[in-house]
PDB file of C-alpha atoms and ligand atoms in Angstrom:
ATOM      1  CA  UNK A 717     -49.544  45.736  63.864  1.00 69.00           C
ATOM      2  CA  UNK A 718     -52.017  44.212  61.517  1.00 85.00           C
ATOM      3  CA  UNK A 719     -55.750  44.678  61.080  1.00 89.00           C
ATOM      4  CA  UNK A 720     -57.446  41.618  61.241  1.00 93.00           C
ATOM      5  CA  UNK A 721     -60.639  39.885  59.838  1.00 95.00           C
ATOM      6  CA  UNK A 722     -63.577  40.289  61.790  1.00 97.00           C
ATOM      7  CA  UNK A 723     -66.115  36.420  62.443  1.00 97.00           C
ATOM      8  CA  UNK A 724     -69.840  37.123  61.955  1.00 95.00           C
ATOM      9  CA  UNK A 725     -72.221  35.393  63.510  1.00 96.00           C
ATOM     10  CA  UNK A 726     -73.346  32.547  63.205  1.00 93.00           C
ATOM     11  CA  UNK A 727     -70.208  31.225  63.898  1.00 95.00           C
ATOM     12  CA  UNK A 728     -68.994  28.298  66.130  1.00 97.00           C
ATOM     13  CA  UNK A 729     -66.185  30.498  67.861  1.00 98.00           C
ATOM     14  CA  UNK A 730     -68.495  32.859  69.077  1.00 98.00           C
ATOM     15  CA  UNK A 731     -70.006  30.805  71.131  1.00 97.00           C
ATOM     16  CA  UNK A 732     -67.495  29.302  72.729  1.00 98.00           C
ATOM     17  CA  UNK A 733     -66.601  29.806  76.117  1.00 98.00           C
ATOM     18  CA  UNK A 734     -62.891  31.395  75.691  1.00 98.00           C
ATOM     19  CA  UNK A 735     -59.739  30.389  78.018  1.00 98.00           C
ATOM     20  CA  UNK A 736     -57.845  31.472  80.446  1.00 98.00           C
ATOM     21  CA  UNK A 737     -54.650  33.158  79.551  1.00 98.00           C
ATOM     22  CA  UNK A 738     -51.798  31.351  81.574  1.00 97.00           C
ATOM     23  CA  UNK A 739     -49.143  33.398  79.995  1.00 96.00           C
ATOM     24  CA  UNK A 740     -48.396  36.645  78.590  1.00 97.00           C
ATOM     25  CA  UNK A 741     -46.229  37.039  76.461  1.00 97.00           C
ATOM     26  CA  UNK A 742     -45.015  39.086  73.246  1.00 96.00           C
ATOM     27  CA  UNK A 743     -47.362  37.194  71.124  1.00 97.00           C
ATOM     28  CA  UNK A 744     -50.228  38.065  73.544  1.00 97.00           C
ATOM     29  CA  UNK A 745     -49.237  42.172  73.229  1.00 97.00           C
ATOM     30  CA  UNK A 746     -48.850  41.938  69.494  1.00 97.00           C
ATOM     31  CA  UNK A 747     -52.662  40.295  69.877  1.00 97.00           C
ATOM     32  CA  UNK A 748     -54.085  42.918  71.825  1.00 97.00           C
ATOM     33  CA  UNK A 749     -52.163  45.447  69.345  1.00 97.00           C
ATOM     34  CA  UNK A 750     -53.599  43.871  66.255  1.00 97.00           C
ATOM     35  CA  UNK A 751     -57.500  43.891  67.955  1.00 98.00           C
ATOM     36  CA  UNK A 752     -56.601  47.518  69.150  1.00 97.00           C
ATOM     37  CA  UNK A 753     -56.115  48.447  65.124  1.00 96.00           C
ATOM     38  CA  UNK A 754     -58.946  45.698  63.923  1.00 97.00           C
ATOM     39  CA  UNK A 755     -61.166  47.442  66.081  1.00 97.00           C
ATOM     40  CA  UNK A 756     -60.236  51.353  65.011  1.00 96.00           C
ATOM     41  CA  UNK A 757     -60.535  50.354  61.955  1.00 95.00           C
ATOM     42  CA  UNK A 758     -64.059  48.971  62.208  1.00 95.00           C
ATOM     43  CA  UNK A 759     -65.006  51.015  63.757  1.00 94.00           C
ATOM     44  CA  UNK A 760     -65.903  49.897  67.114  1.00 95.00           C
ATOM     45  CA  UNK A 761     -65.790  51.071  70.579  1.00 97.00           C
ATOM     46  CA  UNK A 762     -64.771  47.471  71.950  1.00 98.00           C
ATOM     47  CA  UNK A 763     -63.352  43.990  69.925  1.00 98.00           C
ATOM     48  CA  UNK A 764     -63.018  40.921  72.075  1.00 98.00           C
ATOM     49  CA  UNK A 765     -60.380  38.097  70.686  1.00 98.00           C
ATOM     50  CA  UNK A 766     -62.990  34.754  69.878  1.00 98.00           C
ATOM     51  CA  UNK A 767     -63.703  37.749  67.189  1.00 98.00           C
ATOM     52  CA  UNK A 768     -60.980  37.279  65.027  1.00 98.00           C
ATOM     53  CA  UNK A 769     -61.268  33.671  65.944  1.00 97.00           C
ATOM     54  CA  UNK A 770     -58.611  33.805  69.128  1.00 98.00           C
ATOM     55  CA  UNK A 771     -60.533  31.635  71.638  1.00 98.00           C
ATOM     56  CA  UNK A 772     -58.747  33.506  74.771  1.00 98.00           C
ATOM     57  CA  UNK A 773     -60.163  36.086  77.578  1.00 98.00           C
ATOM     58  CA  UNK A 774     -58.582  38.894  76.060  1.00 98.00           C
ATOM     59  CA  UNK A 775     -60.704  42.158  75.290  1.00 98.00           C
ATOM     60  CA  UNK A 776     -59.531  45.850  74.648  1.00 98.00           C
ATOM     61  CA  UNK A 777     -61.940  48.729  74.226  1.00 98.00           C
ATOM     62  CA  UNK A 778     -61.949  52.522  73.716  1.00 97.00           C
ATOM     63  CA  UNK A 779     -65.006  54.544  74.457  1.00 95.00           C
ATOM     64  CA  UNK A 780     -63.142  57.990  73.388  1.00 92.00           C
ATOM     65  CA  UNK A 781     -65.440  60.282  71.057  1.00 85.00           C
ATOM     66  CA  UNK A 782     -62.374  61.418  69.157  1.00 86.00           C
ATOM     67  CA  UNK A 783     -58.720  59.959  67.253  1.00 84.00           C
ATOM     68  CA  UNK A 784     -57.025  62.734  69.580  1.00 86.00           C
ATOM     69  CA  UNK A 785     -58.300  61.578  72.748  1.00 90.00           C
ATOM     70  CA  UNK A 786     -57.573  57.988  72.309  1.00 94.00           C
ATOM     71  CA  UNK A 787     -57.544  56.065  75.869  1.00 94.00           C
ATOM     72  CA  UNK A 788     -57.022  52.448  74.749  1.00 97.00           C
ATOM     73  CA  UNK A 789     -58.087  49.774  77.381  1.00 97.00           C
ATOM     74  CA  UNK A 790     -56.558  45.719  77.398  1.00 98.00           C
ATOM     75  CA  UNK A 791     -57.668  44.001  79.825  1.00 98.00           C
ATOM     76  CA  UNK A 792     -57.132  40.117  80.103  1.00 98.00           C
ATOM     77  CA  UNK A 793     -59.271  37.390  81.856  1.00 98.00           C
ATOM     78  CA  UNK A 794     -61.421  40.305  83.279  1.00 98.00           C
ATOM     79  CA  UNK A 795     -63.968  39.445  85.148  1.00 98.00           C
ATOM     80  CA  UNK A 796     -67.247  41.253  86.300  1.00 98.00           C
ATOM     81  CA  UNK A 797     -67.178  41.659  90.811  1.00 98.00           C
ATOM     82  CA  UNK A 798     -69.604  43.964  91.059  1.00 98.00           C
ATOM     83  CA  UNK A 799     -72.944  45.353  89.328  1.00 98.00           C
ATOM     84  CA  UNK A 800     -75.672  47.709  90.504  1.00 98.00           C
ATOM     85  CA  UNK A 801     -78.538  47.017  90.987  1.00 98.00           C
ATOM     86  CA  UNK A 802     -79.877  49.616  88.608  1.00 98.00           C
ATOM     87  CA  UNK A 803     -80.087  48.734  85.321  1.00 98.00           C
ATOM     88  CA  UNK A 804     -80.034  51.067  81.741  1.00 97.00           C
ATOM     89  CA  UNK A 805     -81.036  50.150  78.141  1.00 97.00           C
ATOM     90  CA  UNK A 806     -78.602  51.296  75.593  1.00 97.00           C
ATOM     91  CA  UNK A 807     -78.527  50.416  71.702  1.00 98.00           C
ATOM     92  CA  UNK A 808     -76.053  48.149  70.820  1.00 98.00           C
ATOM     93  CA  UNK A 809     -74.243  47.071  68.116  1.00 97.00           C
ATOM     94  CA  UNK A 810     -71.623  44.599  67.666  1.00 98.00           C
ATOM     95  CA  UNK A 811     -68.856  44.019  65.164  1.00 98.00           C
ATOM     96  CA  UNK A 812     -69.637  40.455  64.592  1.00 98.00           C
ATOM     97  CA  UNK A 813     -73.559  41.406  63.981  1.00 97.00           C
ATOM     98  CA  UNK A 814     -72.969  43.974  60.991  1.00 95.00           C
ATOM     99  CA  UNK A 815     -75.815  46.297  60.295  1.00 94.00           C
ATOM    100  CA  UNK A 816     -78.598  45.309  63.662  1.00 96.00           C
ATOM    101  CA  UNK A 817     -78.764  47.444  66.320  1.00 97.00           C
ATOM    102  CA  UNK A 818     -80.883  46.302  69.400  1.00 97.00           C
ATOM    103  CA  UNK A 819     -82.048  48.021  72.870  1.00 97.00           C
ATOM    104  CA  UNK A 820     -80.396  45.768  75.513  1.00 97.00           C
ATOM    105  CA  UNK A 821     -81.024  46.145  79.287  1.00 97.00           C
ATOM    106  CA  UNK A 822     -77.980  45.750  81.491  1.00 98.00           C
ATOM    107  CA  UNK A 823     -76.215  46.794  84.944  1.00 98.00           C
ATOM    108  CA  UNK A 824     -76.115  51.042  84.838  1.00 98.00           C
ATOM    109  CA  UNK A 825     -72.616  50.410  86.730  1.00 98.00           C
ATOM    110  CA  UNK A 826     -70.164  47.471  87.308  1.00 98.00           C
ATOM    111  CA  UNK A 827     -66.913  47.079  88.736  1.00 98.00           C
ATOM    112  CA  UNK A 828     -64.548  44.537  86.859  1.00 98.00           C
ATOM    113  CA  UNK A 829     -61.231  43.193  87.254  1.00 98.00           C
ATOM    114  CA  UNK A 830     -58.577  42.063  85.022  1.00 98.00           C
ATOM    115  CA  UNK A 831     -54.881  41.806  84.637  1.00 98.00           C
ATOM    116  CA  UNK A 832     -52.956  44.571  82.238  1.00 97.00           C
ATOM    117  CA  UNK A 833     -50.097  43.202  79.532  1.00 94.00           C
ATOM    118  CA  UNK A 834     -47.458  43.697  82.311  1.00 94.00           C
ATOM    119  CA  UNK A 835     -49.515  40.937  84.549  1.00 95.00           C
ATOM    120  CA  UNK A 836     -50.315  43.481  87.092  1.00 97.00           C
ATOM    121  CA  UNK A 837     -54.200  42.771  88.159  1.00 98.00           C
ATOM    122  CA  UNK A 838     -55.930  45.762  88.120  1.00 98.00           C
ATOM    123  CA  UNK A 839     -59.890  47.029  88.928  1.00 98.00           C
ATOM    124  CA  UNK A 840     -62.210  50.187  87.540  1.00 97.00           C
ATOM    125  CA  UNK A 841     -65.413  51.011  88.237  1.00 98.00           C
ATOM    126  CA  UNK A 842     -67.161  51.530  85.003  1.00 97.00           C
ATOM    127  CA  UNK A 843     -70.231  53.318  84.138  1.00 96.00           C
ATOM    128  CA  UNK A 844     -72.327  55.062  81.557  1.00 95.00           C
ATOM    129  CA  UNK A 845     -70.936  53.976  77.641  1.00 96.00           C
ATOM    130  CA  UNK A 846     -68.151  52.065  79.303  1.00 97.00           C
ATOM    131  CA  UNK A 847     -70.223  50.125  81.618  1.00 98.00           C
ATOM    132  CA  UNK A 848     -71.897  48.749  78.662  1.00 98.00           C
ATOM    133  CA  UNK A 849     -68.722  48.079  76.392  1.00 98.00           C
ATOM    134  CA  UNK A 850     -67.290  46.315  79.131  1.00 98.00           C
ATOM    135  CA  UNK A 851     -70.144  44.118  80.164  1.00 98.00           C
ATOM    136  CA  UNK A 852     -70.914  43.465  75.911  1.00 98.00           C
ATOM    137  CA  UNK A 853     -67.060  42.508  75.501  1.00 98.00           C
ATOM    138  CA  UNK A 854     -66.699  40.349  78.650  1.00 98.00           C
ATOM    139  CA  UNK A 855     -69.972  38.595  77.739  1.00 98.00           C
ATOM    140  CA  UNK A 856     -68.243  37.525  74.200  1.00 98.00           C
ATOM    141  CA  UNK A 857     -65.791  35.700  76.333  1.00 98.00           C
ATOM    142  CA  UNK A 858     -68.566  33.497  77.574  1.00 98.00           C
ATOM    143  CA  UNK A 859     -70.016  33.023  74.150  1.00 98.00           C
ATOM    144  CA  UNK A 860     -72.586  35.354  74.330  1.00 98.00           C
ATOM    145  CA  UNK A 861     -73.664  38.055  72.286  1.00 98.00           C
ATOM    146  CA  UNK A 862     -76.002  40.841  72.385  1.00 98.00           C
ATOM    147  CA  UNK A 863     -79.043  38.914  70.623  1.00 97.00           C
ATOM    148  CA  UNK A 864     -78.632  36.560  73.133  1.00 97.00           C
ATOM    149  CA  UNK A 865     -80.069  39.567  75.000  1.00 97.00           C
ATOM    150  CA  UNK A 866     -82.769  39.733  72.785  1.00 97.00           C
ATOM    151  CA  UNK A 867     -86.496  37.518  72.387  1.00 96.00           C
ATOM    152  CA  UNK A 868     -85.552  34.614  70.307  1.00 96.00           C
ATOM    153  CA  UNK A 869     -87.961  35.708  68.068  1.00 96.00           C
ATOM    154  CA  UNK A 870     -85.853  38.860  67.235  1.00 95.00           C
ATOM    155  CA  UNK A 871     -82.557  36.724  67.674  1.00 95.00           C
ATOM    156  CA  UNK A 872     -83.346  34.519  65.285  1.00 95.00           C
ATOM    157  CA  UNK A 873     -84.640  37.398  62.820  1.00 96.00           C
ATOM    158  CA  UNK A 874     -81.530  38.935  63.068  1.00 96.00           C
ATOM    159  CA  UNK A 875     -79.378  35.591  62.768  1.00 94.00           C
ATOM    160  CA  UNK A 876     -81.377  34.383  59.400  1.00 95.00           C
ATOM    161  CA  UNK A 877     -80.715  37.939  57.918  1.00 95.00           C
ATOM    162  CA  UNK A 878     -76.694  37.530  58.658  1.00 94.00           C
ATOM    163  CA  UNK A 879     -77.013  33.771  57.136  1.00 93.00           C
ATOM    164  CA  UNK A 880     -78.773  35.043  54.396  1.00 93.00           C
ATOM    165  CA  UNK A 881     -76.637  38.105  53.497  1.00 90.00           C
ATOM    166  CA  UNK A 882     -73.575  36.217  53.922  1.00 88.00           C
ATOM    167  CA  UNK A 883     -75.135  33.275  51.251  1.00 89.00           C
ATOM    168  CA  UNK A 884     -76.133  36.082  49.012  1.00 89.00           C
ATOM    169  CA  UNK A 885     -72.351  37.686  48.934  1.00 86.00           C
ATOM    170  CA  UNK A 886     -70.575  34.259  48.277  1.00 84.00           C
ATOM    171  CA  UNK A 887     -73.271  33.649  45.281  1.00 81.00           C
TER     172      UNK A 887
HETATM  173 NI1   NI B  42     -69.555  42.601  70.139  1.00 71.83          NI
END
């Protein structure tokens, strides 16, 4: 496994929307291995693959408090097929938006379906912390991120600050 480098927005990959896998393969599992470590490593709760610049519906996620009770999740081209209609605001962060932390409103519970490395297509009903890993991670496959969540004036706050703090490391 390898630990990968993480994009940060602004970036053009981010916002792309990401394809469909037609095949899995052993280069797919050693992908969702690799964003399994990237992400532990982070740390982060969830790493979707247009992160480390793989434009492909592929996300994997652990919500687990602790190392010992690890319950890794891959899910490819999942897709959202259900959402209540009661919606929660939770603080999020997000791997590719270092150091911001925003209150985003979204579905309390979904339902979302996907197919597992062996091809098998599965479904879970997610709610709570999960609820909102999934929904953030499955949103990255469309491009979107959680400022896009936000005003634009506080996107665009937060966007100018990345820019900035990425011009002032490469000085
Ligand atoms: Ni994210």
């Amino acid at each position: 496994m390898a630990c990968l480098p993480i994009l940060v927005a602004p970036h053009p990959i981010l916002k792309r929307k990401a394809d469909l896998v037609t095949l899995i393969d052993a280069d797919l599992v050693r992908l969702m291995d690799d964003m399994l470590e990237t992400m532990y490593d982070a740390p982060g709760l969830g790493l979707a693959a247009p992160q480390i610049g793989v434009s492909k519906r592929v996300i994997v996620m652990d919500t687990a408090r602790t190392e010992e009770d690890r319950n890794p999740i891959r899910m490819i081209n999942p897709e959202i097929t259900w959402a209540s209609d009661e919606m929660k605001s939770y603080e999020e962060g997000c791997l590719s938006v270092p150091e911001h932390y925003a209150e985003v409103l979204r579905p309390q519970a979904v339902r979302a379906r996907f197919m597992d490395a062996l091809g098998k297509t599965l479904e879970i009903n997610a709610d709570g912390l999960l609820a909102v890993v999934v929904q953030h991670e499955i949103d990255h496959l469309n491009g979107v991120l959680f400022v896009d969540h936000l005003s634009s004036l506080k996107r665009n706050m937060i966007l100018r600050k990345l820019t900035k703090a990425r011009k002032d490391e490469e000085e």
